[in-house]
Short mmCIF file of C-alpha atoms in Angstrom, two decimals:
data_model
loop_
_atom_site.label_atom_id
_atom_site.label_comp_id
_atom_site.label_asym_id
_atom_site.label_seq_id
_atom_site.Cartn_x
_atom_site.Cartn_y
_atom_site.Cartn_z
CA PRO B 118 101.69 207.44 172.67
CA ASN B 119 102.58 203.90 172.99
CA HIS B 120 100.88 201.85 170.19
CA GLN B 121 101.96 198.58 171.49
CA ASN B 122 99.44 199.13 174.52
CA MET B 123 96.57 200.41 172.31
CA GLN B 124 93.45 198.28 172.78
CA VAL B 125 91.16 198.13 169.64
CA TYR B 126 87.57 196.87 170.05
CA LEU B 127 85.06 195.67 167.37
CA ASP B 128 81.52 195.15 168.45
CA SER B 129 82.81 195.08 172.23
CA VAL B 130 85.28 192.44 171.37
CA GLN B 131 88.92 193.15 171.92
CA LEU B 132 91.12 192.57 168.71
CA ILE B 133 94.21 190.65 169.36
CA PRO B 134 97.43 191.91 167.40
CA SER B 135 98.73 189.02 165.24
CA ASP B 136 101.59 188.81 162.77
CA HIS B 137 99.63 186.89 160.34
CA ALA B 138 96.09 186.14 159.03
CA GLU B 139 94.63 183.65 156.69
CA PHE B 140 92.32 184.77 153.81
CA LEU B 141 90.79 182.49 151.39
CA GLY B 142 93.31 179.60 152.35
CA THR B 143 96.18 181.97 151.93
CA ILE B 144 98.38 183.00 154.97
CA ILE B 145 99.21 186.72 154.63
CA ASP B 146 102.07 187.74 157.07
CA SER B 147 102.88 191.19 158.43
CA THR B 148 106.11 191.41 156.26
CA LEU B 149 104.72 189.75 153.12
CA SER B 150 107.62 187.35 153.27
CA TRP B 151 105.07 184.42 152.61
CA GLU B 152 107.03 182.22 154.94
CA LYS B 153 103.99 180.88 156.71
CA GLN B 154 102.24 180.32 153.50
CA CYS B 155 105.17 178.53 151.94
CA GLY B 156 105.40 176.24 155.04
CA LYS B 157 101.67 175.34 154.81
CA VAL B 158 102.22 174.48 151.05
CA ALA B 159 105.05 172.57 151.69
CA ASP B 160 103.47 170.43 154.43
CA LYS B 161 100.51 169.81 152.12
CA ILE B 162 102.56 168.43 149.23
CA SER B 163 104.72 166.62 151.56
CA ARG B 164 101.87 164.62 152.83
CA GLY B 165 100.60 164.18 149.09
CA ASN B 166 104.03 162.79 148.24
CA GLY B 167 103.55 160.35 151.13
CA VAL B 168 100.48 159.17 149.58
CA LEU B 169 102.19 158.74 146.21
CA ASN B 170 104.93 156.60 147.96
CA ARG B 171 102.52 154.30 149.43
CA VAL B 172 100.99 153.50 146.07
CA LYS B 173 103.88 153.85 143.57
CA HIS B 174 104.28 150.04 143.43
CA LEU B 175 100.52 149.42 142.80
CA LEU B 176 100.02 151.90 140.06
CA PRO B 177 101.45 152.72 136.68
CA PRO B 178 103.06 156.17 136.12
CA SER B 179 100.11 157.42 134.13
CA SER B 180 97.88 156.90 137.30
CA LEU B 181 100.54 158.37 139.74
CA LYS B 182 100.57 161.43 137.60
CA LEU B 183 96.86 161.91 138.16
CA LEU B 184 97.39 161.60 141.81
CA TYR B 185 100.15 164.09 141.34
CA HIS B 186 97.79 166.75 140.07
CA SER B 187 95.49 166.14 142.80
CA PHE B 188 97.77 165.97 145.86
CA ILE B 189 100.63 168.25 144.66
CA GLN B 190 100.04 170.40 141.59
CA SER B 191 96.61 171.78 142.83
CA HIS B 192 98.36 173.14 145.98
CA LEU B 193 101.24 174.68 144.18
CA GLU B 194 99.02 176.62 141.77
CA TYR B 195 96.40 177.76 144.28
CA ALA B 196 96.79 181.74 144.48
CA LEU B 197 100.44 181.29 143.22
CA PRO B 198 100.54 184.81 141.60
CA VAL B 199 100.06 186.21 145.01
CA TRP B 200 102.62 184.26 147.06
CA GLY B 201 104.82 182.87 144.38
CA GLY B 202 107.31 185.72 144.60
CA CYS B 203 108.57 184.39 148.01
CA ASN B 204 112.47 184.28 148.57
CA ASN B 205 114.70 181.50 147.68
CA GLN B 206 114.78 180.21 151.34
CA ASN B 207 111.06 179.69 151.63
CA ARG B 208 110.83 178.32 148.12
CA LYS B 209 113.60 175.66 148.58
CA ARG B 210 111.61 173.23 150.48
CA ILE B 211 108.81 173.39 148.02
CA VAL B 212 111.06 172.71 145.22
CA SER B 213 112.84 169.87 146.98
CA ILE B 214 109.50 168.11 147.79
CA GLN B 215 108.23 168.76 144.10
CA LYS B 216 111.51 166.86 142.97
CA ARG B 217 111.00 163.91 145.28
CA ALA B 218 107.42 163.63 143.88
CA ILE B 219 108.71 163.68 140.28
CA ARG B 220 111.06 160.78 141.14
CA THR B 221 108.20 158.84 142.90
CA ILE B 222 105.79 159.05 139.80
CA SER B 223 108.56 158.32 137.26
CA LYS B 224 109.75 155.34 139.55
CA SER B 225 113.26 156.86 139.54
CA TYR B 226 116.09 156.54 142.07
CA ILE B 227 116.32 159.11 144.78
CA THR B 228 119.35 161.05 143.11
CA ALA B 229 117.85 161.06 139.74
CA HIS B 230 117.79 164.15 137.71
CA THR B 231 114.13 165.55 137.48
CA GLU B 232 114.12 168.00 134.67
CA PRO B 233 114.31 165.24 131.74
CA ARG B 234 111.65 163.34 133.56
CA MET B 235 109.33 166.48 133.76
CA LYS B 236 109.96 167.12 130.15
CA LYS B 237 108.77 163.51 129.46
CA LEU B 238 105.94 163.81 131.74
CA GLY B 239 104.86 167.23 130.47
CA LEU B 240 105.12 168.83 134.26
CA LEU B 241 106.55 172.27 134.94
CA LYS B 242 108.98 173.31 137.70
CA PHE B 243 107.80 175.30 140.56
CA ASP B 244 109.42 178.53 139.22
CA ASP B 245 107.85 177.87 135.60
CA ILE B 246 104.41 177.21 137.30
CA HIS B 247 104.61 180.57 138.86
CA ARG B 248 105.69 182.06 135.52
CA LEU B 249 102.73 180.51 133.72
CA GLN B 250 100.17 181.49 136.40
CA CYS B 251 101.35 184.97 136.56
CA SER B 252 101.26 185.09 132.55
CA LEU B 253 97.73 183.71 132.46
CA LEU B 254 96.65 186.16 134.96
CA THR B 255 98.18 188.94 132.95
CA HIS B 256 96.56 187.57 129.80
CA GLU B 257 93.27 187.76 131.51
CA CYS B 258 93.96 191.49 132.39
CA ILE B 259 94.97 192.30 128.80
CA TYR B 260 91.84 190.63 127.09
CA GLY B 261 89.45 192.14 129.82
CA LYS B 262 88.56 188.72 131.47
CA ALA B 263 90.11 189.49 135.05
CA PRO B 264 88.36 191.45 137.83
CA GLU B 265 88.44 195.18 137.53
CA LYS B 266 90.66 195.60 140.51
CA ILE B 267 93.28 193.22 139.13
CA ARG B 268 93.12 194.86 135.59
CA GLN B 269 93.97 198.20 137.11
CA SER B 270 97.43 196.93 138.05
CA ILE B 271 98.22 196.09 134.33
CA ALA B 272 98.53 198.73 131.61
CA ILE B 273 99.84 198.58 128.12
CA ALA B 274 103.16 200.37 127.70
CA GLU B 275 102.63 203.90 125.96
CA ASN B 276 104.30 204.84 122.61
CA GLN B 277 106.67 207.18 123.89
CA LEU B 278 108.81 209.00 121.37
CA HIS B 279 112.21 207.50 122.36
CA ASN B 280 110.36 203.87 122.46
CA LEU B 281 108.76 203.98 119.14
CA ARG B 282 110.92 201.20 117.56
CA ARG B 283 110.46 198.81 120.51
CA GLN B 284 106.53 199.39 120.52
CA ALA B 285 106.46 198.63 116.93
CA GLN B 286 108.42 195.35 117.56
CA LYS B 287 106.57 194.41 120.73
CA PRO B 288 103.03 196.25 120.74
CA LEU B 289 101.75 194.17 123.53
CA ASP B 290 104.34 195.03 126.04
CA VAL B 291 103.01 196.25 129.53
CA LYS B 292 104.29 198.91 131.93
CA ILE B 293 106.50 197.53 134.76
CA PRO B 294 105.98 199.64 137.94
CA ASN B 295 109.11 200.87 139.81
CA TYR B 296 108.84 199.55 143.38
CA LYS B 297 111.43 199.97 146.06
CA THR B 298 110.53 197.52 148.72
CA ARG B 299 111.38 193.64 148.43
CA ALA B 300 107.60 192.88 148.82
CA GLY B 301 106.84 195.20 145.89
CA THR B 302 109.59 193.73 143.64
CA ASN B 303 108.27 190.28 144.19
CA SER B 304 104.58 190.99 143.88
CA PHE B 305 102.25 190.18 140.74
CA ALA B 306 102.15 193.85 139.93
CA ILE B 307 106.05 193.54 138.79
CA LYS B 308 106.34 189.85 138.12
CA GLY B 309 103.21 189.63 135.88
CA PRO B 310 104.32 192.36 133.50
CA ALA B 311 107.94 191.21 133.46
CA PHE B 312 107.23 187.63 132.60
CA TRP B 313 104.59 188.81 130.08
CA ASN B 314 106.91 191.16 128.18
CA GLU B 315 109.26 188.11 127.68
CA ILE B 316 106.71 186.25 125.90
CA ALA B 317 107.01 185.87 121.99
CA ASN B 318 104.25 188.19 120.20
CA GLU B 319 102.84 185.37 118.44
CA THR B 320 101.83 183.71 121.69
CA ARG B 321 100.68 186.96 123.40
CA SER B 322 98.39 187.71 120.65
CA THR B 323 96.55 184.54 121.20
CA ASN B 324 93.16 185.60 122.90
CA GLN B 325 91.81 182.35 123.76
CA LYS B 326 93.31 181.48 127.17
CA ILE B 327 93.40 177.79 126.81
CA HIS B 328 95.46 178.12 123.59
CA PHE B 329 97.87 180.75 125.06
CA LYS B 330 98.40 178.27 127.96
CA ARG B 331 99.11 175.43 125.84
CA LYS B 332 101.65 177.41 123.68
CA MET B 333 103.40 178.93 126.73
CA LYS B 334 103.65 175.42 128.45
CA GLU B 335 105.14 173.93 125.27
CA SER B 336 107.70 176.73 125.12
CA LEU B 337 108.74 176.24 128.70
CA LEU B 338 108.95 172.49 128.33
CA LEU B 339 110.99 173.06 125.19
CA SER B 340 113.68 174.73 127.26
CA TYR B 341 114.18 171.54 129.43
CA GLU B 342 116.96 169.11 128.97
CA HIS B 343 116.06 165.99 127.23
CA LYS B 344 118.91 164.07 128.85
CA SER B 345 120.87 164.78 131.83
CA ASN B 346 124.21 166.80 131.53
CA CYS B 347 126.04 165.62 134.68
CA THR B 348 129.71 165.70 135.36
CA ASN B 349 129.56 163.39 138.31
CA PRO B 350 131.24 159.97 137.17
CA ARG B 351 129.09 158.15 139.38
CA CYS B 352 125.64 159.53 138.15
CA ARG B 353 123.54 156.85 136.79
CA ASP B 354 121.68 158.99 134.52
CA LYS B 355 124.68 159.33 132.24
CA THR B 356 123.74 155.88 130.62
CA ASN B 357 120.00 156.96 130.23
#
């Protein structure tokens, strides 16, 4: 039969096929590429950066940082474990806008390196926000704070005979499922355990979420460059 001509009704109302749907503010597309969701987030934080630009000469960096959390960070974090595994092409615009916002609140020139400024401001890059959010949700699963349906996707790795030494060294490792599809490998079911297994045991054993978040954020910021390492002879950051 020709499924394209199939007509489906619900309560006498014909349902129109669509390649995407919005649920709780998150746009889910038919291929799980998250292209539309990334575009929506990029548009929102672009407007937020516009607000920052209009007031950057009137407010100190500390106040601009508060506005950053309201107009940009909140949109980046919302449901991020769900859509944060989007491909590089969809992520590119979001990262670019975030960098412009960092230059705005630090009152830097348009080509300034953002990593040292983010380290000073205590703000994470988009990829690290995704890593942190996935790790926080995994932490809630491990310590029984997440909803049951989400907890079912996280399981402690079994002490198999050939893996006893690793289990002794990292007893809080979780299983990483084996998915073949692109959507599966970029999902929280894989990203969450993968990120979690890379965290130090001392941090993972912290059962209080607020303390775990603080330790992990400090660890991520510690990896950021304090000064710019730029080979461009005309780079103005070389003197900073």
